[in-house]
Amino acid sequence: MSGSELSAALNAFEVLFCLPDEEGRLKSSSNTPLPALGNFLKALNVEAVPGMASAADYLNTLCKAAGKGDFADLLAREVFDALITLNIFPDDLADASAESDSKFLLENILTLFRFLRKYDRSQIPGGAEKLLPRARTLFGNIPDNVENVIELLKKSDPFSSGRVFCYRQRRFVAVEPSSVRDVSKFYGYPGVRNAYEDHFRDFACGRTNLPLLINSLPGYGKTSMVISYALAQKNIIPILAEPDALEENWTPLIQSLAKRNDHRFVIFFDDIDPAKVDWYSFRTNVGGAFAPPDNVMPVLTANYEFPASILSRGRKITYPVFDELRCSEMIEDFLRGFGMQRPPVNLISLIGAEYTNEFGQKKFTELSPRTLIRYLGIYERDQNKRRTMIELASGEMITRPDPELFYEFNINLMRTLYGEEYIQRLLKEKLREL
């Protein structure tokens, strides 16, 4: 391998990965294997100095950085990130015209990749005898033609492997939430469902990225509805973020998503406790000194009410309390989805009564939309059950769901969650209405 080829490879590395620091020295990101790759290329140009790291040492370091994975994949991820910083995507490389930034970067990528693939490790300064066995073939899978390079870069897109992602340790990991279902499979609560549909559609179309602040008692389906309604819009990717991203790691998360203007992202903070959150970062970056980029919309859910200072920065969605009326409303919607244009009132009442009866028999731990959906699943699976209930609904004696049962359950749950003062405040508000 000639000195000119090495010089060209080192120049390509600097073009792709290096930026000047405050002292005017070119440096690559320190939290990646890139410094070791740059030092490897530099060390190839000199004989090993006693007591100093050699090219062989840096090559072993790259081998360790790749771990059990393929170094070609690791390198491609770094190249992909470098391109995204310039708002260039792999498809842009395929269509690159002469004198364009895309063409220039493609040529540098090919220069670096071809040098690494062809380099003869047996002549490495510092002694080939120091190399780990795997290091001898570390660069063997690096592609050296345009088509394969572009294909590898496409696979390096962190958002190419799924529709829903978790954000962990500043990386995006594809996940498949088990609670996702088609939006037609949500029943009752028409006002809430319409609010979801309208807001996510407006975000998908670029009309708004106003945060959604959603609260209800537990078991109302907030999590599954957020993810399902987000996925109903083809260009939205939900990101399930951990609480520390809301408090400490907001900036790196937002910055990484802002670069991806080819997607729209819902950052979903699920089931948070507003009283325990340090809201400084959120207040600063949402409706404060700064605003989220247009392709990012925060969505927060809680079993508690949000502070007024937070509610003023977004759109509030609150679920009405699940009672005998909401229960009947959900059952009616379910039966319509099952093919009944006008479900009989007696059938709705009978199903609701049996649901509450099973709660009384301790078959459910709560009266909520979650357990009602679980109960209604019996009717989807059991044709005999459906036939029996229809026959009973035509009888003279029809039982109905007990309003008192819902009342007692909801009061006890709110007392447990919010305390006795909250219950007293509710009573005062009801008295004022009277």
PDB file of C-alpha atoms in Angstrom, residues 72-336:
ATOM      1  CA  ALA A  72     -18.037  -2.875   9.052  1.00  0.00           C
ATOM      2  CA  ASP A  73     -21.421  -2.275  10.732  1.00  0.00           C
ATOM      3  CA  LEU A  74     -19.794  -0.150  13.432  1.00  0.00           C
ATOM      4  CA  LEU A  75     -17.958   1.963  10.874  1.00  0.00           C
ATOM      5  CA  ALA A  76     -21.085   2.333   8.735  1.00  0.00           C
ATOM      6  CA  ARG A  77     -23.051   3.690  11.720  1.00  0.00           C
ATOM      7  CA  GLU A  78     -20.405   6.356  12.250  1.00  0.00           C
ATOM      8  CA  VAL A  79     -20.485   7.286   8.559  1.00  0.00           C
ATOM      9  CA  PHE A  80     -24.277   7.420   8.612  1.00  0.00           C
ATOM     10  CA  ASP A  81     -24.221   9.787  11.627  1.00  0.00           C
ATOM     11  CA  ALA A  82     -21.659  11.995   9.880  1.00  0.00           C
ATOM     12  CA  LEU A  83     -23.850  12.222   6.769  1.00  0.00           C
ATOM     13  CA  ILE A  84     -26.981  13.009   8.759  1.00  0.00           C
ATOM     14  CA  THR A  85     -25.195  15.941  10.380  1.00  0.00           C
ATOM     15  CA  LEU A  86     -24.980  17.427   6.876  1.00  0.00           C
ATOM     16  CA  ASN A  87     -28.591  16.469   6.077  1.00  0.00           C
ATOM     17  CA  ILE A  88     -27.434  13.881   3.546  1.00  0.00           C
ATOM     18  CA  PHE A  89     -28.998  10.407   3.355  1.00  0.00           C
ATOM     19  CA  PRO A  90     -27.744   7.200   1.694  1.00  0.00           C
ATOM     20  CA  ASP A  91     -30.160   7.624  -1.231  1.00  0.00           C
ATOM     21  CA  ASP A  92     -28.612  11.044  -1.864  1.00  0.00           C
ATOM     22  CA  LEU A  93     -25.284   9.307  -2.498  1.00  0.00           C
ATOM     23  CA  ALA A  94     -26.833   7.097  -5.168  1.00  0.00           C
ATOM     24  CA  ASP A  95     -28.202  10.131  -7.010  1.00  0.00           C
ATOM     25  CA  ALA A  96     -25.189  12.362  -6.410  1.00  0.00           C
ATOM     26  CA  SER A  97     -24.284  14.683  -9.244  1.00  0.00           C
ATOM     27  CA  ALA A  98     -20.813  15.976 -10.038  1.00  0.00           C
ATOM     28  CA  GLU A  99     -19.526  18.798  -7.829  1.00  0.00           C
ATOM     29  CA  SER A 100     -22.162  18.101  -5.163  1.00  0.00           C
ATOM     30  CA  ASP A 101     -21.455  17.553  -1.460  1.00  0.00           C
ATOM     31  CA  SER A 102     -22.966  14.080  -1.768  1.00  0.00           C
ATOM     32  CA  LYS A 103     -20.573  13.127  -4.568  1.00  0.00           C
ATOM     33  CA  PHE A 104     -17.592  14.527  -2.661  1.00  0.00           C
ATOM     34  CA  LEU A 105     -18.494  12.588   0.504  1.00  0.00           C
ATOM     35  CA  LEU A 106     -19.164   9.369  -1.429  1.00  0.00           C
ATOM     36  CA  GLU A 107     -15.686   9.566  -2.942  1.00  0.00           C
ATOM     37  CA  ASN A 108     -14.143  10.020   0.505  1.00  0.00           C
ATOM     38  CA  ILE A 109     -16.136   7.114   1.932  1.00  0.00           C
ATOM     39  CA  LEU A 110     -14.950   4.861  -0.897  1.00  0.00           C
ATOM     40  CA  THR A 111     -11.360   6.013  -0.452  1.00  0.00           C
ATOM     41  CA  LEU A 112     -11.366   5.144   3.254  1.00  0.00           C
ATOM     42  CA  PHE A 113     -13.277   1.879   2.874  1.00  0.00           C
ATOM     43  CA  ARG A 114     -11.077   0.610   0.015  1.00  0.00           C
ATOM     44  CA  PHE A 115      -7.882   1.417   1.882  1.00  0.00           C
ATOM     45  CA  LEU A 116      -9.002  -0.443   5.012  1.00  0.00           C
ATOM     46  CA  ARG A 117     -10.221  -3.458   3.063  1.00  0.00           C
ATOM     47  CA  LYS A 118      -6.975  -3.808   1.086  1.00  0.00           C
ATOM     48  CA  TYR A 119      -4.497  -3.047   3.844  1.00  0.00           C
ATOM     49  CA  ASP A 120      -1.958  -5.834   4.444  1.00  0.00           C
ATOM     50  CA  ARG A 121      -1.900  -6.464   8.205  1.00  0.00           C
ATOM     51  CA  SER A 122       1.231  -8.606   7.900  1.00  0.00           C
ATOM     52  CA  GLN A 123       3.317  -5.471   7.363  1.00  0.00           C
ATOM     53  CA  ILE A 124       1.812  -3.442  10.205  1.00  0.00           C
ATOM     54  CA  PRO A 125       4.206  -1.212  12.175  1.00  0.00           C
ATOM     55  CA  GLY A 126       4.563  -2.383  15.738  1.00  0.00           C
ATOM     56  CA  GLY A 127       4.607  -6.043  14.779  1.00  0.00           C
ATOM     57  CA  ALA A 128       1.978  -8.282  13.284  1.00  0.00           C
ATOM     58  CA  GLU A 129       2.817 -10.732  16.060  1.00  0.00           C
ATOM     59  CA  LYS A 130       0.981  -8.432  18.511  1.00  0.00           C
ATOM     60  CA  LEU A 131      -2.336  -8.625  16.655  1.00  0.00           C
ATOM     61  CA  LEU A 132      -5.331 -10.457  18.005  1.00  0.00           C
ATOM     62  CA  PRO A 133      -6.300 -13.251  15.582  1.00  0.00           C
ATOM     63  CA  ARG A 134      -9.591 -11.512  14.839  1.00  0.00           C
ATOM     64  CA  ALA A 135      -7.802  -8.224  14.112  1.00  0.00           C
ATOM     65  CA  ARG A 136      -6.183  -9.800  11.066  1.00  0.00           C
ATOM     66  CA  THR A 137      -9.563  -9.994   9.306  1.00  0.00           C
ATOM     67  CA  LEU A 138     -11.294  -7.075  11.017  1.00  0.00           C
ATOM     68  CA  PHE A 139     -11.782  -5.041   7.828  1.00  0.00           C
ATOM     69  CA  GLY A 140     -12.640  -7.966   5.579  1.00  0.00           C
ATOM     70  CA  ASN A 141     -16.387  -7.225   5.371  1.00  0.00           C
ATOM     71  CA  ILE A 142     -16.037  -3.524   4.573  1.00  0.00           C
ATOM     72  CA  PRO A 143     -17.619  -2.986   1.107  1.00  0.00           C
ATOM     73  CA  ASP A 144     -15.599  -1.323  -1.625  1.00  0.00           C
ATOM     74  CA  ASN A 145     -18.157  -0.558  -4.356  1.00  0.00           C
ATOM     75  CA  VAL A 146     -20.862   2.089  -4.509  1.00  0.00           C
ATOM     76  CA  GLU A 147     -23.898  -0.212  -4.431  1.00  0.00           C
ATOM     77  CA  ASN A 148     -22.748  -2.220  -1.421  1.00  0.00           C
ATOM     78  CA  VAL A 149     -21.619   0.876   0.471  1.00  0.00           C
ATOM     79  CA  ILE A 150     -25.013   2.534   0.040  1.00  0.00           C
ATOM     80  CA  GLU A 151     -26.836  -0.663   1.019  1.00  0.00           C
ATOM     81  CA  LEU A 152     -24.753  -0.964   4.205  1.00  0.00           C
ATOM     82  CA  LEU A 153     -25.375   2.683   5.085  1.00  0.00           C
ATOM     83  CA  LYS A 154     -29.124   2.209   4.668  1.00  0.00           C
ATOM     84  CA  LYS A 155     -29.016  -0.686   7.122  1.00  0.00           C
ATOM     85  CA  SER A 156     -27.121   1.567   9.524  1.00  0.00           C
ATOM     86  CA  ASP A 157     -30.095   3.873   9.887  1.00  0.00           C
ATOM     87  CA  PRO A 158     -31.214   3.266  13.495  1.00  0.00           C
ATOM     88  CA  PHE A 159     -34.829   3.814  12.413  1.00  0.00           C
ATOM     89  CA  SER A 160     -34.787   1.248   9.605  1.00  0.00           C
ATOM     90  CA  SER A 161     -35.320  -1.735  11.916  1.00  0.00           C
ATOM     91  CA  GLY A 162     -38.818  -0.999  13.240  1.00  0.00           C
ATOM     92  CA  ARG A 163     -41.604   1.499  13.942  1.00  0.00           C
ATOM     93  CA  VAL A 164     -41.278   1.910  17.719  1.00  0.00           C
ATOM     94  CA  PHE A 165     -38.047   2.572  19.602  1.00  0.00           C
ATOM     95  CA  CYS A 166     -36.730   2.892  23.133  1.00  0.00           C
ATOM     96  CA  TYR A 167     -34.131   5.542  23.927  1.00  0.00           C
ATOM     97  CA  ARG A 168     -31.537   3.991  26.233  1.00  0.00           C
ATOM     98  CA  GLN A 169     -28.037   5.215  26.963  1.00  0.00           C
ATOM     99  CA  ARG A 170     -28.304   7.657  24.054  1.00  0.00           C
ATOM    100  CA  ARG A 171     -29.090   4.858  21.578  1.00  0.00           C
ATOM    101  CA  PHE A 172     -32.322   3.988  19.777  1.00  0.00           C
ATOM    102  CA  VAL A 173     -33.364   0.360  20.169  1.00  0.00           C
ATOM    103  CA  ALA A 174     -36.254  -1.122  18.190  1.00  0.00           C
ATOM    104  CA  VAL A 175     -39.052  -2.656  20.302  1.00  0.00           C
ATOM    105  CA  GLU A 176     -42.459  -4.221  19.674  1.00  0.00           C
ATOM    106  CA  PRO A 177     -44.940  -3.139  22.380  1.00  0.00           C
ATOM    107  CA  SER A 178     -47.527  -5.831  23.055  1.00  0.00           C
ATOM    108  CA  SER A 179     -50.303  -3.323  23.767  1.00  0.00           C
ATOM    109  CA  VAL A 180     -50.477  -1.879  20.219  1.00  0.00           C
ATOM    110  CA  ARG A 181     -53.694  -2.505  18.304  1.00  0.00           C
ATOM    111  CA  ASP A 182     -55.667  -1.029  15.435  1.00  0.00           C
ATOM    112  CA  VAL A 183     -57.397   2.210  16.422  1.00  0.00           C
ATOM    113  CA  SER A 184     -60.740   0.684  15.410  1.00  0.00           C
ATOM    114  CA  LYS A 185     -60.350  -1.667  18.371  1.00  0.00           C
ATOM    115  CA  PHE A 186     -60.687   1.129  20.944  1.00  0.00           C
ATOM    116  CA  TYR A 187     -64.208   1.578  22.251  1.00  0.00           C
ATOM    117  CA  GLY A 188     -66.111   4.325  24.043  1.00  0.00           C
ATOM    118  CA  TYR A 189     -64.613   7.687  25.011  1.00  0.00           C
ATOM    119  CA  PRO A 190     -65.353   9.290  21.615  1.00  0.00           C
ATOM    120  CA  GLY A 191     -64.130  12.734  22.709  1.00  0.00           C
ATOM    121  CA  VAL A 192     -60.789  11.354  23.851  1.00  0.00           C
ATOM    122  CA  ARG A 193     -60.323   9.220  20.745  1.00  0.00           C
ATOM    123  CA  ASN A 194     -61.180  12.145  18.459  1.00  0.00           C
ATOM    124  CA  ALA A 195     -58.634  14.321  20.271  1.00  0.00           C
ATOM    125  CA  TYR A 196     -55.936  11.686  19.735  1.00  0.00           C
ATOM    126  CA  GLU A 197     -56.775  11.249  16.067  1.00  0.00           C
ATOM    127  CA  ASP A 198     -56.933  14.980  15.311  1.00  0.00           C
ATOM    128  CA  HIS A 199     -53.728  15.834  17.151  1.00  0.00           C
ATOM    129  CA  PHE A 200     -51.581  13.049  15.713  1.00  0.00           C
ATOM    130  CA  ARG A 201     -52.921  13.717  12.213  1.00  0.00           C
ATOM    131  CA  ASP A 202     -52.106  17.422  12.551  1.00  0.00           C
ATOM    132  CA  PHE A 203     -48.593  16.574  13.748  1.00  0.00           C
ATOM    133  CA  ALA A 204     -48.078  14.144  10.858  1.00  0.00           C
ATOM    134  CA  CYS A 205     -49.111  16.910   8.434  1.00  0.00           C
ATOM    135  CA  GLY A 206     -46.800  19.460  10.054  1.00  0.00           C
ATOM    136  CA  ARG A 207     -49.595  21.649  11.404  1.00  0.00           C
ATOM    137  CA  THR A 208     -48.594  21.380  15.065  1.00  0.00           C
ATOM    138  CA  ASN A 209     -46.122  19.802  17.453  1.00  0.00           C
ATOM    139  CA  LEU A 210     -47.834  21.059  20.605  1.00  0.00           C
ATOM    140  CA  PRO A 211     -47.145  18.578  23.441  1.00  0.00           C
ATOM    141  CA  LEU A 212     -49.929  16.275  24.613  1.00  0.00           C
ATOM    142  CA  LEU A 213     -50.417  16.049  28.386  1.00  0.00           C
ATOM    143  CA  ILE A 214     -52.681  13.098  29.152  1.00  0.00           C
ATOM    144  CA  ASN A 215     -54.014  12.009  32.525  1.00  0.00           C
ATOM    145  CA  SER A 216     -56.542   9.541  33.888  1.00  0.00           C
ATOM    146  CA  LEU A 217     -56.960   6.949  36.589  1.00  0.00           C
ATOM    147  CA  PRO A 218     -54.953   3.737  36.016  1.00  0.00           C
ATOM    148  CA  GLY A 219     -56.196   1.197  33.496  1.00  0.00           C
ATOM    149  CA  TYR A 220     -57.754   3.555  30.960  1.00  0.00           C
ATOM    150  CA  GLY A 221     -55.463   2.568  28.064  1.00  0.00           C
ATOM    151  CA  LYS A 222     -53.355   5.715  27.807  1.00  0.00           C
ATOM    152  CA  THR A 223     -50.190   3.858  26.790  1.00  0.00           C
ATOM    153  CA  SER A 224     -51.730   1.675  24.091  1.00  0.00           C
ATOM    154  CA  MET A 225     -53.783   4.556  22.677  1.00  0.00           C
ATOM    155  CA  VAL A 226     -50.791   6.890  22.372  1.00  0.00           C
ATOM    156  CA  ILE A 227     -48.662   4.320  20.550  1.00  0.00           C
ATOM    157  CA  SER A 228     -51.530   3.002  18.408  1.00  0.00           C
ATOM    158  CA  TYR A 229     -52.755   6.426  17.280  1.00  0.00           C
ATOM    159  CA  ALA A 230     -49.176   7.537  16.591  1.00  0.00           C
ATOM    160  CA  LEU A 231     -48.527   4.443  14.447  1.00  0.00           C
ATOM    161  CA  ALA A 232     -51.779   5.041  12.573  1.00  0.00           C
ATOM    162  CA  GLN A 233     -49.909   7.917  10.891  1.00  0.00           C
ATOM    163  CA  LYS A 234     -47.363   6.335   8.563  1.00  0.00           C
ATOM    164  CA  ASN A 235     -44.636   8.943   8.990  1.00  0.00           C
ATOM    165  CA  ILE A 236     -44.627   9.057  12.818  1.00  0.00           C
ATOM    166  CA  ILE A 237     -42.107   7.093  14.867  1.00  0.00           C
ATOM    167  CA  PRO A 238     -42.837   6.792  18.614  1.00  0.00           C
ATOM    168  CA  ILE A 239     -39.773   6.998  20.867  1.00  0.00           C
ATOM    169  CA  LEU A 240     -40.299   5.505  24.347  1.00  0.00           C
ATOM    170  CA  ALA A 241     -38.060   7.667  26.504  1.00  0.00           C
ATOM    171  CA  GLU A 242     -36.992   7.013  30.078  1.00  0.00           C
ATOM    172  CA  PRO A 243     -37.593   9.683  32.761  1.00  0.00           C
ATOM    173  CA  ASP A 244     -33.950  10.800  32.818  1.00  0.00           C
ATOM    174  CA  ALA A 245     -34.367  12.065  29.240  1.00  0.00           C
ATOM    175  CA  LEU A 246     -37.100  14.386  30.514  1.00  0.00           C
ATOM    176  CA  GLU A 247     -34.857  15.812  33.201  1.00  0.00           C
ATOM    177  CA  GLU A 248     -31.186  15.465  32.250  1.00  0.00           C
ATOM    178  CA  ASN A 249     -30.750  14.089  28.733  1.00  0.00           C
ATOM    179  CA  TRP A 250     -33.332  16.188  26.909  1.00  0.00           C
ATOM    180  CA  THR A 251     -30.816  18.095  24.794  1.00  0.00           C
ATOM    181  CA  PRO A 252     -28.908  15.124  23.288  1.00  0.00           C
ATOM    182  CA  LEU A 253     -32.196  13.328  22.557  1.00  0.00           C
ATOM    183  CA  ILE A 254     -33.714  16.349  20.805  1.00  0.00           C
ATOM    184  CA  GLN A 255     -30.533  17.118  18.886  1.00  0.00           C
ATOM    185  CA  SER A 256     -30.299  13.570  17.525  1.00  0.00           C
ATOM    186  CA  LEU A 257     -33.934  13.660  16.344  1.00  0.00           C
ATOM    187  CA  ALA A 258     -33.780  17.179  14.929  1.00  0.00           C
ATOM    188  CA  LYS A 259     -31.242  15.947  12.355  1.00  0.00           C
ATOM    189  CA  ARG A 260     -33.751  13.433  11.019  1.00  0.00           C
ATOM    190  CA  ASN A 261     -36.127  15.666   9.111  1.00  0.00           C
ATOM    191  CA  ASP A 262     -37.111  12.620   7.031  1.00  0.00           C
ATOM    192  CA  HIS A 263     -39.216  11.414   9.988  1.00  0.00           C
ATOM    193  CA  ARG A 264     -41.578  12.840  12.578  1.00  0.00           C
ATOM    194  CA  PHE A 265     -41.073  11.676  16.158  1.00  0.00           C
ATOM    195  CA  VAL A 266     -43.351  11.382  19.165  1.00  0.00           C
ATOM    196  CA  ILE A 267     -41.227  11.357  22.323  1.00  0.00           C
ATOM    197  CA  PHE A 268     -43.371   9.385  24.755  1.00  0.00           C
ATOM    198  CA  PHE A 269     -42.845   9.694  28.523  1.00  0.00           C
ATOM    199  CA  ASP A 270     -45.238   7.154  29.954  1.00  0.00           C
ATOM    200  CA  ASP A 271     -46.725   6.891  33.423  1.00  0.00           C
ATOM    201  CA  ILE A 272     -44.724   9.647  35.064  1.00  0.00           C
ATOM    202  CA  ASP A 273     -45.373  11.147  38.492  1.00  0.00           C
ATOM    203  CA  PRO A 274     -45.569  14.924  37.880  1.00  0.00           C
ATOM    204  CA  ALA A 275     -44.863  15.706  41.541  1.00  0.00           C
ATOM    205  CA  LYS A 276     -41.497  13.906  41.397  1.00  0.00           C
ATOM    206  CA  VAL A 277     -40.245  15.314  38.080  1.00  0.00           C
ATOM    207  CA  ASP A 278     -37.689  18.098  37.874  1.00  0.00           C
ATOM    208  CA  TRP A 279     -39.430  20.176  35.205  1.00  0.00           C
ATOM    209  CA  TYR A 280     -36.624  22.708  34.645  1.00  0.00           C
ATOM    210  CA  SER A 281     -35.361  21.214  31.374  1.00  0.00           C
ATOM    211  CA  PHE A 282     -38.888  20.717  30.011  1.00  0.00           C
ATOM    212  CA  ARG A 283     -40.003  24.263  30.897  1.00  0.00           C
ATOM    213  CA  THR A 284     -36.859  25.687  29.296  1.00  0.00           C
ATOM    214  CA  ASN A 285     -37.104  23.712  26.074  1.00  0.00           C
ATOM    215  CA  VAL A 286     -40.880  23.566  25.621  1.00  0.00           C
ATOM    216  CA  GLY A 287     -42.561  26.954  25.523  1.00  0.00           C
ATOM    217  CA  GLY A 288     -39.676  28.605  27.369  1.00  0.00           C
ATOM    218  CA  ALA A 289     -36.463  30.010  25.920  1.00  0.00           C
ATOM    219  CA  PHE A 290     -36.475  27.236  23.307  1.00  0.00           C
ATOM    220  CA  ALA A 291     -38.970  25.073  21.437  1.00  0.00           C
ATOM    221  CA  PRO A 292     -38.797  21.501  20.123  1.00  0.00           C
ATOM    222  CA  PRO A 293     -37.929  21.157  16.418  1.00  0.00           C
ATOM    223  CA  ASP A 294     -40.916  20.887  14.109  1.00  0.00           C
ATOM    224  CA  ASN A 295     -40.451  17.126  13.616  1.00  0.00           C
ATOM    225  CA  VAL A 296     -40.591  16.342  17.359  1.00  0.00           C
ATOM    226  CA  MET A 297     -43.672  16.246  19.623  1.00  0.00           C
ATOM    227  CA  PRO A 298     -43.515  15.323  23.328  1.00  0.00           C
ATOM    228  CA  VAL A 299     -46.360  13.242  24.776  1.00  0.00           C
ATOM    229  CA  LEU A 300     -46.637  12.684  28.531  1.00  0.00           C
ATOM    230  CA  THR A 301     -49.073  10.450  30.407  1.00  0.00           C
ATOM    231  CA  ALA A 302     -49.756  10.277  34.137  1.00  0.00           C
ATOM    232  CA  ASN A 303     -52.242   8.942  36.650  1.00  0.00           C
ATOM    233  CA  TYR A 304     -52.096  12.339  38.338  1.00  0.00           C
ATOM    234  CA  GLU A 305     -52.832  15.896  37.281  1.00  0.00           C
ATOM    235  CA  PHE A 306     -50.052  17.978  35.730  1.00  0.00           C
ATOM    236  CA  PRO A 307     -48.956  21.295  37.300  1.00  0.00           C
ATOM    237  CA  ALA A 308     -50.552  24.407  35.814  1.00  0.00           C
ATOM    238  CA  SER A 309     -47.114  25.638  34.658  1.00  0.00           C
ATOM    239  CA  ILE A 310     -46.776  22.496  32.542  1.00  0.00           C
ATOM    240  CA  LEU A 311     -50.365  22.369  31.276  1.00  0.00           C
ATOM    241  CA  SER A 312     -49.942  25.855  29.812  1.00  0.00           C
ATOM    242  CA  ARG A 313     -47.283  24.494  27.448  1.00  0.00           C
ATOM    243  CA  GLY A 314     -49.364  21.825  25.750  1.00  0.00           C
ATOM    244  CA  ARG A 315     -52.776  20.326  25.045  1.00  0.00           C
ATOM    245  CA  LYS A 316     -54.509  18.564  27.915  1.00  0.00           C
ATOM    246  CA  ILE A 317     -56.481  15.338  27.473  1.00  0.00           C
ATOM    247  CA  THR A 318     -58.317  14.026  30.527  1.00  0.00           C
ATOM    248  CA  TYR A 319     -60.326  10.799  30.490  1.00  0.00           C
ATOM    249  CA  PRO A 320     -63.768  10.964  32.130  1.00  0.00           C
ATOM    250  CA  VAL A 321     -64.126   8.576  35.058  1.00  0.00           C
ATOM    251  CA  PHE A 322     -65.105   5.034  34.073  1.00  0.00           C
ATOM    252  CA  ASP A 323     -68.624   4.449  35.412  1.00  0.00           C
ATOM    253  CA  GLU A 324     -71.709   2.457  34.382  1.00  0.00           C
ATOM    254  CA  LEU A 325     -72.411   4.911  31.518  1.00  0.00           C
ATOM    255  CA  ARG A 326     -68.882   4.680  30.106  1.00  0.00           C
ATOM    256  CA  CYS A 327     -69.030   0.935  30.529  1.00  0.00           C
ATOM    257  CA  SER A 328     -72.239   0.714  28.484  1.00  0.00           C
ATOM    258  CA  GLU A 329     -70.813   3.108  25.900  1.00  0.00           C
ATOM    259  CA  MET A 330     -67.767   0.857  25.396  1.00  0.00           C
ATOM    260  CA  ILE A 331     -69.905  -2.280  25.143  1.00  0.00           C
ATOM    261  CA  GLU A 332     -72.156  -0.616  22.553  1.00  0.00           C
ATOM    262  CA  ASP A 333     -69.126   0.356  20.443  1.00  0.00           C
ATOM    263  CA  PHE A 334     -67.746  -3.166  20.763  1.00  0.00           C
ATOM    264  CA  LEU A 335     -71.000  -4.695  19.527  1.00  0.00           C
ATOM    265  CA  ARG A 336     -71.097  -2.290  16.581  1.00  0.00           C
TER     266      ARG A 336
END
